mmCIF file of C-alpha atoms in Angstrom:
data_model
loop_
_atom_site.group_PDB
_atom_site.id
_atom_site.type_symbol
_atom_site.label_atom_id
_atom_site.label_comp_id
_atom_site.label_asym_id
_atom_site.label_seq_id
_atom_site.Cartn_x
_atom_site.Cartn_y
_atom_site.Cartn_z
ATOM 1 C CA MET A 861 117.250 -51.428 -21.619
ATOM 2 C CA SER A 862 118.545 -48.297 -23.275
ATOM 3 C CA THR A 863 116.836 -45.915 -25.633
ATOM 4 C CA PHE A 864 119.227 -43.826 -28.148
ATOM 5 C CA ILE A 865 118.768 -41.303 -30.627
ATOM 6 C CA LEU A 866 121.494 -41.236 -33.203
ATOM 7 C CA GLN A 867 123.111 -38.084 -34.876
ATOM 8 C CA VAL A 868 124.997 -38.418 -38.392
ATOM 9 C CA SER A 869 126.754 -36.074 -39.620
ATOM 10 C CA GLY A 870 128.866 -37.852 -42.522
ATOM 11 C CA LYS A 871 128.790 -37.438 -45.442
ATOM 12 C CA ALA A 872 126.892 -41.090 -47.534
ATOM 13 C CA TYR A 873 130.187 -41.554 -49.779
ATOM 14 C CA GLY A 874 133.956 -40.279 -48.803
ATOM 15 C CA SER A 875 133.113 -40.132 -44.562
ATOM 16 C CA ALA A 876 132.543 -43.783 -42.768
ATOM 17 C CA ALA A 877 130.627 -41.538 -39.841
ATOM 18 C CA PRO A 878 127.065 -43.245 -42.002
ATOM 19 C CA VAL A 879 128.531 -47.078 -41.645
ATOM 20 C CA HIS A 880 129.137 -46.989 -38.288
ATOM 21 C CA ALA A 881 125.826 -45.171 -37.486
ATOM 22 C CA LEU A 882 124.063 -47.955 -39.213
ATOM 23 C CA ARG A 883 126.421 -50.623 -37.554
ATOM 24 C CA PHE A 884 126.198 -49.185 -34.129
ATOM 25 C CA ALA A 885 121.587 -48.827 -34.474
ATOM 26 C CA LYS A 886 121.508 -52.741 -35.704
ATOM 27 C CA ALA A 887 123.981 -54.084 -32.530
ATOM 28 C CA ALA A 888 121.596 -51.821 -30.419
ATOM 29 C CA ILE A 889 118.830 -53.170 -31.593
ATOM 30 C CA ASP A 890 120.202 -56.571 -31.826
ATOM 31 C CA GLU A 891 120.628 -56.253 -28.245
ATOM 32 C CA GLY A 892 117.217 -55.174 -27.384
ATOM 33 C CA HIS A 893 117.493 -51.718 -26.784
ATOM 34 C CA HIS A 894 115.215 -49.475 -29.002
ATOM 35 C CA ILE A 895 116.688 -47.068 -31.506
ATOM 36 C CA LEU A 896 114.382 -43.788 -31.026
ATOM 37 C CA ARG A 897 115.501 -42.406 -34.585
ATOM 38 C CA VAL A 898 118.074 -41.274 -36.689
ATOM 39 C CA PHE A 899 118.412 -37.275 -37.154
ATOM 40 C CA PHE A 900 120.658 -36.444 -39.852
ATOM 41 C CA TYR A 901 122.655 -33.519 -39.445
ATOM 42 C CA GLN A 902 125.090 -31.096 -41.666
ATOM 43 C CA ASP A 903 126.148 -33.433 -44.507
ATOM 44 C CA GLY A 904 124.639 -36.107 -42.757
ATOM 45 C CA VAL A 905 121.452 -35.350 -44.390
ATOM 46 C CA LEU A 906 122.772 -36.803 -48.576
ATOM 47 C CA ASN A 907 122.646 -39.927 -46.870
ATOM 48 C CA ALA A 908 118.808 -39.580 -47.897
ATOM 49 C CA SER A 909 119.516 -39.855 -51.688
ATOM 50 C CA SER A 910 116.757 -42.161 -53.437
ATOM 51 C CA LEU A 911 119.231 -41.525 -56.250
ATOM 52 C CA GLY A 912 122.655 -42.462 -54.874
ATOM 53 C CA SER A 913 124.404 -44.887 -57.192
ATOM 54 C CA PRO A 914 126.986 -46.554 -55.578
ATOM 55 C CA ALA A 915 128.849 -49.253 -57.726
ATOM 56 C CA SER A 916 127.782 -52.951 -57.820
ATOM 57 C CA ASP A 917 130.790 -54.094 -55.770
ATOM 58 C CA GLU A 918 130.054 -50.901 -53.219
ATOM 59 C CA PHE A 919 128.454 -51.877 -49.733
ATOM 60 C CA ASN A 920 124.754 -49.249 -51.066
ATOM 61 C CA ILE A 921 124.294 -47.068 -47.493
ATOM 62 C CA TYR A 922 121.204 -45.735 -49.135
ATOM 63 C CA LYS A 923 119.931 -48.724 -49.698
ATOM 64 C CA ALA A 924 120.836 -50.471 -46.721
ATOM 65 C CA TRP A 925 118.846 -47.331 -44.561
ATOM 66 C CA GLN A 926 116.080 -47.509 -46.420
ATOM 67 C CA GLU A 927 116.228 -51.696 -45.271
ATOM 68 C CA LEU A 928 117.008 -50.676 -41.587
ATOM 69 C CA ALA A 929 113.450 -48.211 -40.893
ATOM 70 C CA LYS A 930 111.803 -50.904 -42.838
ATOM 71 C CA ARG A 931 112.913 -53.940 -40.878
ATOM 72 C CA HIS A 932 113.285 -52.360 -37.502
ATOM 73 C CA LYS A 933 110.006 -48.984 -37.744
ATOM 74 C CA VAL A 934 113.681 -46.662 -37.209
ATOM 75 C CA GLU A 935 112.266 -43.171 -38.242
ATOM 76 C CA LEU A 936 114.650 -41.783 -39.761
ATOM 77 C CA VAL A 937 115.262 -37.680 -40.525
ATOM 78 C CA ASN A 938 116.143 -35.001 -42.373
ATOM 79 C CA CYS A 939 117.401 -31.860 -40.985
ATOM 80 C CA VAL A 940 114.897 -29.542 -43.308
ATOM 81 C CA SER A 941 117.131 -26.687 -43.307
ATOM 82 C CA ALA A 942 120.377 -28.799 -44.181
ATOM 83 C CA ALA A 943 118.624 -30.563 -46.049
ATOM 84 C CA LEU A 944 117.023 -28.443 -48.529
ATOM 85 C CA ARG A 945 120.447 -26.313 -48.705
ATOM 86 C CA ARG A 946 122.365 -29.213 -50.189
ATOM 87 C CA GLY A 947 120.008 -30.135 -52.503
ATOM 88 C CA MET A 948 118.497 -32.885 -50.828
ATOM 89 C CA VAL A 949 114.573 -32.333 -51.612
ATOM 90 C CA SER A 950 110.732 -34.598 -51.457
ATOM 91 C CA LYS A 951 108.704 -34.049 -53.777
ATOM 92 C CA GLU A 952 106.290 -31.414 -51.687
ATOM 93 C CA GLU A 953 109.095 -29.259 -51.770
ATOM 94 C CA ALA A 954 109.960 -29.938 -54.697
ATOM 95 C CA GLU A 955 106.550 -28.217 -55.730
ATOM 96 C CA THR A 956 107.105 -26.191 -53.220
ATOM 97 C CA GLN A 957 109.790 -24.674 -54.093
ATOM 98 C CA GLY A 958 108.820 -25.071 -57.912
ATOM 99 C CA LEU A 959 111.598 -27.050 -58.949
ATOM 100 C CA SER A 960 110.926 -29.720 -61.481
ATOM 101 C CA HIS A 961 112.461 -32.672 -59.760
ATOM 102 C CA TRP A 962 113.085 -34.648 -56.341
ATOM 103 C CA ASN A 963 115.458 -37.426 -54.694
ATOM 104 C CA VAL A 964 114.634 -37.856 -51.522
ATOM 105 C CA ASP A 965 112.013 -39.832 -50.592
ATOM 106 C CA ASP A 966 109.296 -41.376 -47.853
ATOM 107 C CA HIS A 967 111.817 -43.450 -45.843
ATOM 108 C CA PHE A 968 113.621 -40.149 -44.769
ATOM 109 C CA HIS A 969 110.405 -38.141 -43.280
ATOM 110 C CA ASN A 970 111.785 -33.975 -43.312
ATOM 111 C CA GLY A 971 112.013 -32.547 -39.561
ATOM 112 C CA GLY A 972 113.538 -29.245 -37.675
ATOM 113 C CA LEU A 973 115.953 -29.436 -35.251
ATOM 114 C CA GLY A 974 113.279 -29.493 -32.749
ATOM 115 C CA GLU A 975 113.186 -33.706 -33.150
ATOM 116 C CA LEU A 976 116.682 -33.913 -32.621
ATOM 117 C CA VAL A 977 116.524 -31.481 -29.135
ATOM 118 C CA SER A 978 113.119 -32.934 -28.579
ATOM 119 C CA GLY A 979 114.624 -36.910 -29.670
ATOM 120 C CA ILE A 980 117.983 -35.436 -27.195
ATOM 121 C CA ALA A 981 115.349 -35.040 -24.094
ATOM 122 C CA LYS A 982 114.360 -38.342 -25.059
ATOM 123 C CA ALA A 983 116.484 -40.448 -24.968
ATOM 124 C CA ASP A 984 118.509 -42.715 -21.652
ATOM 125 C CA ARG A 985 121.515 -41.168 -24.620
ATOM 126 C CA LEU A 986 122.450 -38.971 -28.011
ATOM 127 C CA VAL A 987 125.283 -41.542 -30.523
ATOM 128 C CA CYS A 988 126.303 -38.646 -32.873
ATOM 129 C CA PHE A 989 128.470 -40.431 -35.854
ATOM 130 C CA MET B 364 115.718 -31.792 -17.982
ATOM 131 C CA LYS B 365 119.117 -32.732 -19.206
ATOM 132 C CA LYS B 366 122.663 -30.284 -19.528
ATOM 133 C CA LEU B 367 123.820 -30.158 -23.390
ATOM 134 C CA CYS B 368 127.708 -28.569 -23.900
ATOM 135 C CA VAL B 369 127.893 -27.691 -27.787
ATOM 136 C CA VAL B 370 131.341 -27.671 -28.719
ATOM 137 C CA PHE B 371 133.397 -25.942 -31.584
ATOM 138 C CA SER B 372 136.029 -27.758 -32.745
ATOM 139 C CA THR B 373 136.533 -26.319 -36.169
ATOM 140 C CA SER B 374 137.213 -22.969 -37.704
ATOM 141 C CA PRO B 375 134.275 -20.941 -39.052
ATOM 142 C CA HIS B 376 133.426 -20.496 -43.137
ATOM 143 C CA GLY B 377 135.623 -22.716 -43.733
ATOM 144 C CA ASN B 378 132.568 -25.422 -43.932
ATOM 145 C CA ALA B 379 130.039 -24.584 -42.242
ATOM 146 C CA ALA B 380 130.467 -26.237 -38.961
ATOM 147 C CA GLY B 381 130.108 -23.653 -36.351
ATOM 148 C CA ARG B 382 126.993 -22.066 -37.777
ATOM 149 C CA GLU B 383 125.089 -25.364 -38.160
ATOM 150 C CA ALA B 384 126.336 -26.100 -33.644
ATOM 151 C CA LEU B 385 124.947 -22.453 -33.478
ATOM 152 C CA ASP B 386 122.111 -22.983 -34.639
ATOM 153 C CA PHE B 387 121.602 -26.072 -32.622
ATOM 154 C CA ALA B 388 122.624 -24.542 -29.497
ATOM 155 C CA MET B 389 119.993 -21.955 -29.907
ATOM 156 C CA LEU B 390 117.175 -24.912 -30.398
ATOM 157 C CA ALA B 391 117.905 -26.385 -28.044
ATOM 158 C CA ALA B 392 118.096 -23.842 -25.380
ATOM 159 C CA SER B 393 114.696 -22.749 -26.854
ATOM 160 C CA TYR B 394 113.441 -26.305 -26.507
ATOM 161 C CA ASP B 395 114.296 -25.192 -21.676
ATOM 162 C CA LEU B 396 117.889 -27.328 -22.230
ATOM 163 C CA GLU B 397 120.805 -26.028 -19.850
ATOM 164 C CA THR B 398 122.910 -24.962 -22.628
ATOM 165 C CA SER B 399 126.629 -23.836 -22.495
ATOM 166 C CA LEU B 400 128.889 -23.829 -25.105
ATOM 167 C CA LEU B 401 132.332 -24.851 -25.068
ATOM 168 C CA PHE B 402 135.241 -23.261 -28.129
ATOM 169 C CA THR B 403 138.516 -24.778 -28.590
ATOM 170 C CA ASP B 404 141.247 -26.174 -31.407
ATOM 171 C CA GLU B 405 140.355 -24.520 -33.938
ATOM 172 C CA GLY B 406 136.929 -23.365 -32.929
ATOM 173 C CA VAL B 407 138.026 -20.372 -31.439
ATOM 174 C CA LEU B 408 139.078 -18.632 -34.482
ATOM 175 C CA HIS B 409 134.669 -17.608 -33.323
ATOM 176 C CA LEU B 410 135.551 -15.435 -30.895
ATOM 177 C CA MET B 411 137.503 -13.029 -33.160
ATOM 178 C CA ALA B 412 137.187 -9.487 -32.819
ATOM 179 C CA ASN B 413 135.697 -7.655 -36.316
ATOM 180 C CA GLN B 414 134.865 -10.830 -38.619
ATOM 181 C CA VAL B 415 133.451 -9.379 -41.638
ATOM 182 C CA PRO B 416 132.259 -13.022 -43.289
ATOM 183 C CA GLU B 417 130.902 -10.990 -46.363
ATOM 184 C CA SER B 418 133.664 -10.835 -47.616
ATOM 185 C CA ILE B 419 133.838 -14.303 -48.311
ATOM 186 C CA GLY B 420 131.122 -14.625 -49.599
ATOM 187 C CA CYS B 421 130.806 -16.272 -45.790
ATOM 188 C CA ARG B 422 126.696 -15.365 -44.024
ATOM 189 C CA ASP B 423 127.335 -13.944 -40.746
ATOM 190 C CA TYR B 424 126.658 -15.793 -38.497
ATOM 191 C CA ILE B 425 129.406 -14.323 -35.994
ATOM 192 C CA ALA B 426 127.515 -11.437 -35.311
ATOM 193 C CA THR B 427 124.164 -14.117 -33.688
ATOM 194 C CA PHE B 428 126.764 -14.849 -31.014
ATOM 195 C CA GLY B 429 125.509 -12.072 -29.559
ATOM 196 C CA ALA B 430 122.624 -13.170 -29.580
ATOM 197 C CA LEU B 431 122.903 -15.781 -27.555
ATOM 198 C CA GLU B 432 122.268 -13.848 -23.788
ATOM 199 C CA PHE B 433 118.761 -13.942 -25.229
ATOM 200 C CA TYR B 434 118.366 -17.697 -25.506
ATOM 201 C CA ASP B 435 119.547 -17.974 -21.913
ATOM 202 C CA ILE B 436 122.899 -19.558 -23.334
ATOM 203 C CA GLU B 437 125.294 -17.511 -20.287
ATOM 204 C CA SER B 438 128.032 -20.074 -19.765
ATOM 205 C CA LEU B 439 130.455 -19.964 -22.282
ATOM 206 C CA TYR B 440 133.666 -21.189 -21.929
ATOM 207 C CA VAL B 441 137.033 -21.080 -24.064
ATOM 208 C CA CYS B 442 139.752 -23.911 -23.524
ATOM 209 C CA GLU B 443 143.146 -22.138 -22.489
ATOM 210 C CA GLU B 444 145.234 -24.297 -23.547
ATOM 211 C CA SER B 445 144.188 -23.506 -27.158
ATOM 212 C CA LEU B 446 143.664 -19.862 -27.190
ATOM 213 C CA LYS B 447 147.494 -19.862 -26.715
ATOM 214 C CA GLU B 448 148.637 -21.993 -29.061
ATOM 215 C CA PHE B 449 146.239 -18.725 -30.639
ATOM 216 C CA GLY B 450 147.964 -17.129 -29.440
ATOM 217 C CA ILE B 451 144.659 -15.065 -28.891
ATOM 218 C CA ASP B 452 144.732 -13.250 -25.636
ATOM 219 C CA SER B 453 141.558 -14.107 -23.560
ATOM 220 C CA ASP B 454 141.408 -9.580 -22.603
ATOM 221 C CA ALA B 455 140.020 -8.885 -26.117
ATOM 222 C CA LEU B 456 138.008 -11.661 -26.425
ATOM 223 C CA PRO B 457 134.346 -9.930 -28.021
ATOM 224 C CA LEU B 458 132.222 -11.812 -25.279
ATOM 225 C CA ASP B 459 132.005 -12.894 -21.831
ATOM 226 C CA VAL B 460 133.524 -16.279 -21.814
ATOM 227 C CA LYS B 461 135.294 -17.916 -19.273
ATOM 228 C CA VAL B 462 138.740 -19.761 -19.744
ATOM 229 C CA LEU B 463 138.810 -23.321 -18.349
ATOM 230 C CA THR B 464 141.670 -25.258 -18.126
ATOM 231 C CA SER B 465 141.266 -28.664 -19.623
ATOM 232 C CA GLU B 466 140.398 -29.574 -16.161
ATOM 233 C CA ALA B 467 138.424 -27.864 -15.913
ATOM 234 C CA ILE B 468 136.662 -28.630 -19.129
ATOM 235 C CA ARG B 469 137.043 -32.658 -18.585
ATOM 236 C CA ALA B 470 135.374 -31.664 -15.246
ATOM 237 C CA HIS B 471 131.995 -29.690 -16.804
ATOM 238 C CA PHE B 472 131.897 -32.548 -19.321
ATOM 239 C CA GLY B 473 131.051 -35.421 -16.650
ATOM 240 C CA ALA B 474 128.720 -32.292 -15.287
ATOM 241 C CA VAL B 475 126.394 -32.008 -18.381
ATOM 242 C CA ASP B 476 124.816 -35.305 -19.859
ATOM 243 C CA GLU B 477 125.792 -34.420 -23.541
ATOM 244 C CA VAL B 478 128.271 -33.773 -25.592
ATOM 245 C CA VAL B 479 127.829 -32.755 -28.584
ATOM 246 C CA VAL B 480 130.999 -31.814 -31.359
ATOM 247 C CA TYR B 481 131.292 -29.638 -33.916
#
């Protein structure tokens, strides 16, 4: 059994990266491996939008991440500075920044790059998408 | 501790990849991971001297490369072939980077634990 940390840098819509990452995560879990966490960086933070609403006949990557987190207890971490620059805001941050809206719910938690780096140190392998 | 190589493969300023690569590299080094940087493809444009990114509304993160030694990032490499393709003279580089052949780059990738491409 191996422990993986995944880094997702591709945006939710218009990039195949998150779909590949999700499939990798599911396949690894099915084979008995452990996903330490999925770290969203660069445009990958856009996967955390709870407002993302693809057409009904399209794959819903936002929901798929939420289901993965719920079903397999996989930790989904957004790089907070990358997220804030791209308008991805949790309820708590919205209050801190004096914003009237927020779009990131509790399936994702905000972390620093330190969580990516400490994860790399801990995991057997980093896989980037 | 694991050894990391952070690869700069896209041009600066057109998007945020270079800046986010640099943030990652400095953070990794501050966590005591042995971190090296490699500039390749359009990433070699990070090494052009006298850039004024503020004039196109970008933050001058290029200046931060000068502070890498304070983060104990001492292994800076650049791809020989990419320098040639972009017509950049290796004697004119503003940073103390070592020019590597593709074979040497391959060997370096083999010597580190993780390669992260930006």
